[in-house]
Structures are given as C-alpha cells and as structure tokens.
Amino acid sequence: MAESVEEGATNVVPTTLTNPEVLRYGRQMIVDGIGLPGQEGLKKSKVLIVGLGALGCPSAHYLAAAGVGTLGLLDDDIVDASNLHRQILHSEKEIGVHKVDSAISRLHAVNKHVTLVPHKVDLNASNALPIIEQYDLVLDCTDNATTRYLVNDCCVLLKKVLVSGAALRFEGQVSTYNYKGGPCYRCINPNPPNPDTTLNCFEAGVLGPVTGIVGSLQAAEAIKILASNESAYAGKMMLVSPWDGIMKAITLRSRQKDCVVCGDNPSVTSPVDYVQFCGSGKNKAYSNASTEQERITCKQLKETPYKHLIDVRPAVEFGICALGKSVCVPFGEMMSDKADLEPHIPEDTSEPVYLLCRAGINSQVAVQYLKEKYPNHCFKDIIGGLLGWTSDIDPSFPMY
Ligand SMILES: [Zn+2]
C-alpha cells in the first residue's frame, strides 16, 4: 500500500501490489467492488482472448490496461485494411502483420507489466483443451458458430467461465456462460444455426462502435468476475443496439439437465467435429456448392456477352458499386419469396442468368433456389463474386 509519512513505516497493509501499481490502478481500485483484493485478483488472473478482431481488440486493451496479470492472445489471421474501421489495436502500418504480433505490440505499449502469451493458431478440437486449460477465464470474441461451440464445450469440460460476445450490423450481445451452475452456450443454443440463413460481419457488415461497446462490456464483465467474484451477465443476455438507442438485458433459461455437454448425462465428453456439427459453419460456401456446369469464373464472365446478371447483395451495397448491366435482387428478399423475379427471368430458357454476390457464397445458394423455381432455365454463379472480380479483373473496382 502507499507509503506512510512516518519514517520507517513503508507498507501499512501486506499486499502483492507495488506502490507504483497502487498509484497506477488507483482510479479503478477505489471503485466499490474492486479495492485492494480486487486489484490483486486481477494481477494473478489469466484470461484467454479468442479472436483479436473487432471484439477482441477493445477487450484486450481494457484488460491489459486494468492490470490483468496474463493475457493469452489467440488468432490465426493477419491485419487487413478492411479491419481497421473496427479493430482498434491494429493500425495502417500493421496491414499484413499477424494480428497477434500487432496486438502484442500495442498492448505492450499500453501496459508493459502484463504477460502476453501468443497463440498463433486456428483453434480446433485438437489444440483447444491444452490452450484453454492454462487460463482462468475465456473471452469468446469470434464470429462463427464452429468456434463458439468448440470454445463452449472446452470451457464446460475444463470448468472455465466463458464471456461471450457477438456483433452484427447495428446490434450486439453479451452473455456469460458456465458460471456458478448457470447455463452454457449449448443450453441456450442446442442446435447450430442454419448456415444458409446466418451471416457474419464479412457478409453482413458491422458498425465499428457496436463492436467497441460489446468488447468493452466483455472486458467489464471479466474484470467484475475476476475482481469481485460476481457476474453481471450470467444467465442473462445483454442486447445493445446503439443505432436504435436500445440497451436491455433479458433473462436466459437456466442450465438444461439434458444439455449434451453440461447436462446431467453429457454425451459430449471431449471436443467433437464442430465443422460437421454446424453444417460446416465457417465453410458454408461449400455446403451449397454448385456443380461445375453451374459456375463460371470472373474471367469467363468478362468474355461473355451476358444479358442477364442478378446481383444478390443488399441494395445499400449495390448502390456503392456494381457491374454494368446488373440488376439488384437482394438475397434476403429472394430467400423469403418476397422478390419480384419475373422481370429478370428471360422468356428464352436458353439464355443463362448469372448470379453475383460479394464473395461467391450467397450466389451459389441463389442458383439452387432459382433452379427449383425455374427448372427449365439455366443459372450460373460467379466464382469469387465481386471480391474475385476486383482481384482477377479490375483492381480499381471499389470493393470493400
Ligand atoms: Zn449446457
């Protein structure tokens, strides 16, 4: 504790904190619920952050700044310019740098006393348990179902608390799972989402500040648990929509006795094949793969005098940039049978209709949808979508 004015008396309370640490963290130590024991708790804690993207960046920053003793930093990706509007640990000079290296550089500058442990891996069923078991608490900052189920199951098996965050478009959510007998992620989501109807921020977009709010809430929750042994979001889900001015917490159902991993008779006793379980969550492009005859490359499209080109991206994206002679029929409207397709389907069934999207994923699903609806027509999706067009045909095309 701080030095006494009396000569010879330097430490009035036994503590593991140094005097500079007390001065450094004093503003948060005087908050009710933290105090000296809470700060000491943070110092001896080990937190794993899975994913150093939009949620992991603010989480890691605040946890490092708060004096968490050890931070594990896990990601297998490199920094891209398209990350910078929301991934606040990374800057322009780190484009092309591994996200773990970029994060370590920034976090070390924030607080050189925190031990930073790099994990430059893609978390999978083989490596997850030995990594997660090194930590007291895990932050799920990923954006795909396969990793969410993997991290959840490992946290249940290893009895670790999981603070989970998600953000998409204008909305975000935070929950704490596996805390003092509360539900796990599978209790709330026993079945994986349909990969045909779920999107990640690569496909749907996300507002940077929304991810900042969610990542900050995850960090606040981690600090509360580690410093005070209490949780704000166990058994709850915090929903935030700053675009609509809404923040509210809803109560989740309790732990399910028939949950396959945390229930009374669990069938999942070690990590399973999550790609198969989730219907290939991260690789959903291939779950609806078109046949060779139903696909063409961007180069082939450039050499084709096409008459019918349907772009299935949302209207707002179509309005930013689009190929000549293309028309916009948003994927969501098409899949919900709300789109007026008739003007875009030629009378001559021999004239092919090309389907285009951002990355060549939704266009494959659209081909299958249209084939069912118009079995005599010819539909083809464009491999790689407009991202492929930008990389293979026209680098000046303003793809985002
Ligand atoms: Zn469960």
Coordinates of C-alpha atoms and ligand atoms in Angstrom, one line a residue:
M1 CA 0.0 0.0 0.0
A2 CA 1.0 3.6 -0.2
E3 CA 4.0 4.8 1.9
S4 CA 3.3 6.2 5.3
V5 CA 4.6 9.6 6.3
E6 CA 6.1 8.1 9.4
E7 CA 9.7 7.3 9.0
G8 CA 10.4 3.6 8.8
A9 CA 6.8 2.6 8.1
T10 CA 6.6 1.8 4.3
N11 CA 3.8 -0.7 4.0
V12 CA 0.8 -0.5 6.2
V13 CA -1.1 -3.3 4.6
P14 CA 0.5 -6.5 3.3
T15 CA -0.1 -6.7 -0.5
T16 CA 1.2 -8.2 -3.6
L17 CA 1.0 -4.8 -5.3
T18 CA 3.9 -2.4 -5.6
N19 CA 3.4 1.2 -4.8
P20 CA 3.6 2.2 -8.5
E21 CA 0.9 -0.3 -9.2
V22 CA -1.3 1.2 -6.4
L23 CA -0.8 4.6 -8.0
R24 CA -1.4 3.3 -11.5
Y25 CA -4.6 1.4 -10.8
G26 CA -5.9 3.7 -8.0
R27 CA -8.8 5.1 -10.0
Q28 CA -10.3 1.7 -10.5
M29 CA -9.3 0.4 -7.1
I30 CA -11.4 3.0 -5.3
V31 CA -14.5 1.8 -7.2
D32 CA -16.8 -0.2 -4.9
G33 CA -16.4 -3.9 -5.6
I34 CA -12.7 -3.8 -6.6
G35 CA -10.5 -2.4 -3.8
L36 CA -7.1 -3.9 -3.0
P37 CA -8.3 -7.5 -3.0
G38 CA -9.9 -7.0 -6.5
Q39 CA -6.8 -5.5 -8.0
E40 CA -4.7 -8.3 -6.5
G41 CA -7.2 -10.7 -8.1
L42 CA -6.8 -9.1 -11.5
K43 CA -3.0 -9.3 -11.1
K44 CA -2.9 -13.0 -10.6
S45 CA -5.6 -13.8 -13.2
K46 CA -5.0 -15.4 -16.6
V47 CA -7.5 -14.5 -19.4
L48 CA -7.6 -16.0 -22.9
I49 CA -9.0 -13.9 -25.7
V50 CA -10.1 -16.0 -28.6
G51 CA -10.1 -13.7 -31.7
L52 CA -8.2 -10.4 -32.0
G53 CA -10.8 -8.8 -34.3
A54 CA -13.5 -6.3 -33.6
L55 CA -14.4 -7.6 -30.1
G56 CA -11.0 -8.9 -29.1
C57 CA -9.3 -5.6 -29.6
P58 CA -11.2 -3.5 -27.2
S59 CA -11.5 -6.4 -24.7
A60 CA -7.7 -6.9 -24.8
H61 CA -7.0 -3.2 -24.5
Y62 CA -9.1 -2.7 -21.4
L63 CA -8.0 -5.9 -19.7
A64 CA -4.3 -5.1 -20.2
A65 CA -4.9 -1.5 -19.0
A66 CA -6.7 -2.8 -16.0
G67 CA -3.7 -4.9 -14.9
V68 CA -4.9 -8.4 -15.6
G69 CA -1.7 -10.4 -15.0
T70 CA -1.7 -12.7 -18.1
L71 CA -3.5 -12.3 -21.4
G72 CA -3.5 -15.1 -23.9
L73 CA -4.0 -13.8 -27.4
L74 CA -5.3 -16.2 -30.0
D75 CA -5.8 -15.6 -33.7
D76 CA -4.5 -17.0 -36.9
D77 CA -5.2 -14.1 -39.2
I78 CA -3.2 -11.1 -40.5
V79 CA -4.3 -7.5 -40.4
D80 CA -6.2 -6.3 -43.5
A81 CA -7.2 -2.7 -44.4
S82 CA -10.9 -3.7 -44.2
N83 CA -10.3 -4.5 -40.4
L84 CA -9.3 -1.0 -39.4
H85 CA -12.7 0.6 -39.0
R86 CA -13.4 -1.6 -36.0
Q87 CA -10.3 -3.5 -34.9
I88 CA -8.7 -0.8 -32.8
L89 CA -5.5 -2.4 -31.7
H90 CA -4.3 -2.5 -35.4
S91 CA -3.2 0.4 -37.5
E92 CA -2.3 1.1 -41.1
K93 CA 1.4 0.2 -40.5
E94 CA 0.3 -3.3 -39.4
I95 CA -1.5 -4.2 -42.6
G96 CA -0.1 -7.6 -43.5
V97 CA 1.2 -8.2 -40.0
H98 CA -0.1 -11.1 -37.9
K99 CA -2.9 -9.9 -35.6
V100 CA -1.2 -11.5 -32.6
D101 CA 2.0 -9.6 -33.2
S102 CA 0.1 -6.4 -33.9
A103 CA -1.9 -6.8 -30.6
I104 CA 1.2 -7.6 -28.6
S105 CA 3.0 -4.5 -29.8
R106 CA 0.1 -2.3 -29.0
L107 CA -0.8 -3.9 -25.6
H108 CA 2.8 -3.8 -24.5
A109 CA 2.8 -0.1 -25.1
V110 CA -0.4 0.2 -23.0
N111 CA 1.0 -1.8 -20.1
K112 CA 4.4 -3.4 -20.2
H113 CA 3.8 -5.3 -16.9
V114 CA 1.1 -7.6 -18.4
T115 CA 2.4 -11.0 -19.5
L116 CA 1.2 -11.5 -23.1
V117 CA 1.1 -15.1 -24.4
P118 CA 0.8 -15.5 -28.2
H119 CA -1.3 -18.3 -29.7
K120 CA -1.0 -18.0 -33.5
V121 CA -3.3 -20.9 -34.3
D122 CA -6.7 -21.7 -35.6
L123 CA -8.4 -23.1 -32.6
N124 CA -9.6 -26.6 -33.3
A125 CA -10.7 -29.8 -31.5
S126 CA -7.1 -31.0 -31.2
N127 CA -5.5 -27.9 -29.7
A128 CA -8.3 -26.2 -27.8
L129 CA -8.2 -28.1 -24.5
P130 CA -4.4 -27.7 -23.8
I131 CA -4.6 -24.0 -24.6
I132 CA -7.8 -23.2 -22.7
E133 CA -6.8 -25.1 -19.6
Q134 CA -3.9 -22.6 -19.0
Y135 CA -6.4 -19.8 -18.2
D136 CA -8.9 -18.8 -15.6
L137 CA -11.5 -17.2 -17.8
V138 CA -12.1 -17.1 -21.6
L139 CA -13.5 -14.4 -23.8
D140 CA -15.2 -15.6 -27.0
C141 CA -14.6 -12.8 -29.5
T142 CA -15.1 -14.9 -32.6
D143 CA -17.7 -14.6 -35.3
N144 CA -18.5 -18.2 -36.3
A145 CA -20.6 -20.9 -34.9
T146 CA -18.0 -23.7 -35.1
T147 CA -15.6 -21.9 -32.8
R148 CA -18.4 -20.8 -30.4
Y149 CA -19.4 -24.4 -29.8
L150 CA -15.8 -25.6 -29.6
V151 CA -14.9 -22.9 -27.0
N152 CA -18.1 -23.5 -25.1
D153 CA -17.6 -27.2 -24.8
C154 CA -13.9 -26.9 -23.8
C155 CA -14.9 -24.3 -21.1
V156 CA -17.5 -26.7 -19.7
L157 CA -15.1 -29.6 -19.8
L158 CA -12.4 -27.6 -18.0
K159 CA -14.8 -25.7 -15.7
K160 CA -13.8 -22.3 -17.1
V161 CA -16.1 -19.2 -17.2
L162 CA -16.9 -18.0 -20.7
V163 CA -17.8 -14.4 -21.5
S164 CA -19.2 -14.5 -25.0
G165 CA -19.8 -11.5 -27.3
A166 CA -21.3 -11.1 -30.8
A167 CA -21.9 -8.1 -33.1
L168 CA -23.5 -7.8 -36.5
R169 CA -24.6 -4.7 -38.4
F170 CA -26.1 -2.4 -35.7
E171 CA -26.6 -4.9 -32.9
G172 CA -24.5 -6.7 -30.3
Q173 CA -25.0 -9.1 -27.4
V174 CA -23.0 -10.3 -24.4
S175 CA -23.6 -13.3 -22.1
T176 CA -21.6 -15.2 -19.5
Y177 CA -21.8 -18.9 -19.7
N178 CA -20.9 -21.7 -17.4
Y179 CA -20.8 -19.5 -14.3
K180 CA -21.7 -21.0 -10.9
G181 CA -24.1 -23.5 -12.2
G182 CA -25.6 -21.3 -14.9
P183 CA -26.3 -22.3 -18.5
C184 CA -23.7 -22.9 -21.1
Y185 CA -23.9 -21.7 -24.7
R186 CA -25.4 -25.1 -25.7
C187 CA -28.1 -24.8 -23.1
I188 CA -29.3 -21.7 -24.9
N189 CA -28.4 -22.8 -28.4
P190 CA -28.7 -26.6 -28.5
N191 CA -28.8 -26.7 -32.3
P192 CA -26.4 -24.8 -34.6
P193 CA -27.8 -22.0 -36.7
N194 CA -28.8 -22.8 -40.3
P195 CA -25.6 -21.9 -42.3
D196 CA -27.8 -20.9 -45.2
T197 CA -29.5 -18.2 -43.2
T198 CA -26.8 -16.9 -40.9
L199 CA -24.3 -14.2 -41.8
N200 CA -21.1 -13.0 -40.3
C201 CA -19.7 -9.5 -40.4
F202 CA -17.8 -10.3 -43.6
E203 CA -21.1 -10.8 -45.4
A204 CA -23.5 -8.6 -43.5
G205 CA -21.3 -5.7 -42.3
V206 CA -20.9 -4.3 -38.8
L207 CA -20.7 -0.8 -37.3
G208 CA -17.4 -0.2 -35.6
P209 CA -18.7 1.4 -32.4
V210 CA -21.1 -1.5 -31.9
T211 CA -18.1 -3.9 -31.6
G212 CA -16.4 -1.4 -29.3
I213 CA -19.4 -1.5 -27.0
V214 CA -19.7 -5.3 -27.0
G215 CA -15.9 -5.8 -26.5
S216 CA -16.0 -3.2 -23.6
L217 CA -18.9 -5.0 -22.0
Q218 CA -17.0 -8.3 -22.2
A219 CA -13.9 -6.6 -20.6
A220 CA -16.1 -5.1 -17.8
E221 CA -17.7 -8.4 -17.1
A222 CA -14.3 -10.2 -17.0
I223 CA -13.0 -7.5 -14.6
K224 CA -16.1 -7.9 -12.4
I225 CA -15.8 -11.7 -12.2
L226 CA -12.0 -11.7 -11.6
A227 CA -12.0 -8.8 -9.1
S228 CA -15.3 -9.4 -7.2
N229 CA -16.2 -13.0 -7.9
E230 CA -19.6 -11.8 -9.2
S231 CA -21.1 -11.7 -12.6
A232 CA -23.4 -9.2 -14.4
Y233 CA -24.4 -11.4 -17.3
A234 CA -24.5 -14.9 -16.1
G235 CA -28.0 -16.3 -17.0
K236 CA -28.6 -13.1 -18.9
M237 CA -28.1 -11.7 -22.4
M238 CA -27.3 -8.0 -22.7
L239 CA -28.6 -6.7 -26.0
V240 CA -27.3 -3.4 -27.4
S241 CA -28.4 -1.5 -30.5
P242 CA -26.9 1.9 -30.4
W243 CA -28.4 2.7 -33.8
D244 CA -31.9 2.4 -32.3
G245 CA -30.9 3.7 -28.8
I246 CA -31.7 0.4 -27.1
M247 CA -29.8 -1.4 -24.4
K248 CA -31.6 -4.1 -22.4
A249 CA -30.8 -7.3 -20.5
I250 CA -33.0 -10.4 -21.0
T251 CA -33.1 -13.4 -18.7
L252 CA -32.0 -16.6 -20.3
R253 CA -33.3 -20.1 -19.4
S254 CA -31.4 -21.9 -16.8
R255 CA -28.9 -24.8 -17.2
Q256 CA -30.6 -27.6 -19.1
K257 CA -30.5 -31.0 -17.5
D258 CA -30.5 -32.6 -21.0
C259 CA -27.7 -30.4 -22.3
V260 CA -25.3 -32.6 -24.2
V261 CA -22.2 -31.1 -22.6
C262 CA -23.2 -29.6 -19.2
G263 CA -26.3 -31.6 -18.5
D264 CA -26.8 -34.5 -16.1
N265 CA -25.7 -37.2 -18.5
P266 CA -23.5 -35.5 -21.0
S267 CA -22.7 -37.2 -24.3
V268 CA -20.0 -34.7 -25.3
T269 CA -17.1 -35.5 -23.0
S270 CA -14.3 -34.3 -25.3
P271 CA -14.2 -31.9 -28.3
V272 CA -16.1 -33.2 -31.4
D273 CA -16.2 -32.4 -35.1
Y274 CA -17.7 -28.9 -35.0
V275 CA -17.5 -28.3 -38.7
Q276 CA -19.7 -31.3 -39.3
F277 CA -21.9 -30.4 -36.3
C278 CA -22.5 -26.8 -37.6
G279 CA -23.1 -27.9 -41.2
S280 CA -19.6 -26.5 -41.9
G281 CA -20.2 -23.1 -40.3
K282 CA -17.0 -21.5 -41.4
N283 CA -17.0 -23.2 -44.7
K284 CA -20.6 -22.8 -45.6
A285 CA -19.7 -21.8 -49.1
Y286 CA -19.3 -25.4 -49.9
S287 CA -22.4 -26.7 -48.3
N288 CA -24.4 -25.4 -51.2
A289 CA -21.7 -25.7 -53.8
S290 CA -22.9 -25.5 -57.4
T291 CA -21.8 -28.1 -59.9
E292 CA -19.1 -27.2 -62.4
Q293 CA -21.7 -26.5 -65.1
E294 CA -23.4 -24.0 -62.8
R295 CA -20.4 -21.9 -62.2
I296 CA -18.2 -19.5 -64.2
T297 CA -15.1 -17.6 -63.3
C298 CA -14.8 -13.8 -63.3
K299 CA -12.5 -14.1 -66.4
Q300 CA -15.2 -16.1 -68.2
L301 CA -17.8 -13.6 -67.3
K302 CA -15.7 -10.8 -68.7
E303 CA -15.5 -12.6 -72.0
T304 CA -19.2 -13.4 -72.0
P305 CA -21.7 -11.0 -73.7
Y306 CA -24.2 -11.6 -70.9
K307 CA -27.7 -10.3 -71.0
H308 CA -28.9 -11.3 -67.5
L309 CA -26.9 -10.6 -64.4
I310 CA -28.5 -10.6 -61.0
D311 CA -26.5 -9.1 -58.1
V312 CA -27.9 -10.5 -54.8
R313 CA -26.1 -8.2 -52.4
P314 CA -28.2 -5.8 -50.3
A315 CA -29.4 -2.7 -52.1
V316 CA -27.1 -0.5 -50.0
E317 CA -24.1 -2.4 -51.2
F318 CA -25.3 -2.5 -54.8
G319 CA -25.6 1.3 -54.5
I320 CA -21.9 1.6 -53.6
C321 CA -20.6 -0.2 -56.6
A322 CA -22.0 -2.7 -59.2
L323 CA -21.1 -4.3 -62.5
G324 CA -22.6 -2.9 -65.7
K325 CA -26.0 -4.3 -66.8
S326 CA -26.5 -6.0 -63.4
V327 CA -29.8 -5.7 -61.5
C328 CA -30.2 -5.9 -57.8
V329 CA -32.3 -8.6 -56.2
P330 CA -31.3 -8.8 -52.5
F331 CA -30.6 -12.3 -51.3
G332 CA -32.8 -11.9 -48.2
E333 CA -35.8 -10.9 -50.3
M334 CA -35.2 -13.7 -52.7
M335 CA -34.9 -16.4 -49.9
S336 CA -38.1 -15.1 -48.3
D337 CA -40.0 -15.2 -51.6
K338 CA -40.5 -11.5 -51.4
A339 CA -38.6 -10.6 -54.5
D340 CA -40.3 -9.9 -57.8
L341 CA -38.2 -12.1 -60.0
E342 CA -40.3 -12.2 -63.1
P343 CA -38.8 -9.1 -64.8
H344 CA -35.3 -10.7 -64.5
I345 CA -36.1 -14.2 -65.8
P346 CA -35.8 -14.4 -69.7
E347 CA -38.6 -16.0 -71.8
D348 CA -35.9 -17.8 -73.8
T349 CA -34.8 -20.6 -71.5
S350 CA -31.5 -21.0 -73.4
E351 CA -30.3 -17.6 -72.2
P352 CA -28.3 -18.1 -69.0
V353 CA -28.9 -15.9 -65.9
Y354 CA -25.8 -15.1 -63.9
L355 CA -25.8 -14.7 -60.2
L356 CA -23.4 -12.4 -58.4
C357 CA -22.7 -11.6 -54.8
R358 CA -19.9 -10.2 -52.6
A359 CA -17.7 -13.3 -52.3
G360 CA -19.4 -16.1 -54.3
I361 CA -21.3 -17.6 -51.3
N362 CA -24.9 -16.4 -51.5
S363 CA -24.8 -16.5 -55.3
Q364 CA -24.5 -20.3 -55.0
V365 CA -27.5 -20.6 -52.8
A366 CA -29.4 -18.3 -55.1
V367 CA -28.6 -20.6 -58.1
Q368 CA -30.0 -23.5 -56.2
Y369 CA -33.1 -21.5 -55.2
L370 CA -33.8 -20.3 -58.7
K371 CA -33.2 -23.8 -60.2
E372 CA -36.0 -25.1 -58.1
K373 CA -38.3 -22.2 -59.0
Y374 CA -37.4 -22.2 -62.7
P375 CA -36.3 -25.7 -63.5
N376 CA -36.1 -25.2 -67.3
H377 CA -33.8 -22.2 -67.1
C378 CA -30.0 -22.0 -66.8
F379 CA -28.5 -20.3 -63.8
K380 CA -24.8 -19.8 -63.1
D381 CA -23.0 -18.3 -60.2
I382 CA -19.8 -16.3 -60.5
I383 CA -17.0 -17.8 -58.6
G384 CA -15.4 -15.5 -56.0
G385 CA -18.1 -12.8 -56.5
L386 CA -17.2 -9.2 -56.7
L387 CA -14.1 -9.7 -54.5
G388 CA -12.9 -12.1 -57.2
W389 CA -13.7 -9.5 -59.9
T390 CA -11.6 -7.0 -58.0
S391 CA -8.6 -9.3 -57.6
D392 CA -8.7 -11.0 -61.0
I393 CA -10.2 -8.5 -63.5
D394 CA -10.3 -4.9 -62.2
P395 CA -8.3 -3.9 -59.1
S396 CA -9.8 -0.4 -59.4
F397 CA -13.3 -1.7 -58.8
P398 CA -14.1 -0.2 -55.3
M399 CA -14.8 -3.4 -53.5
Y400 CA -14.8 -3.0 -49.7
Ligands
ZN1 ZN -25.2 -26.6 -21.3

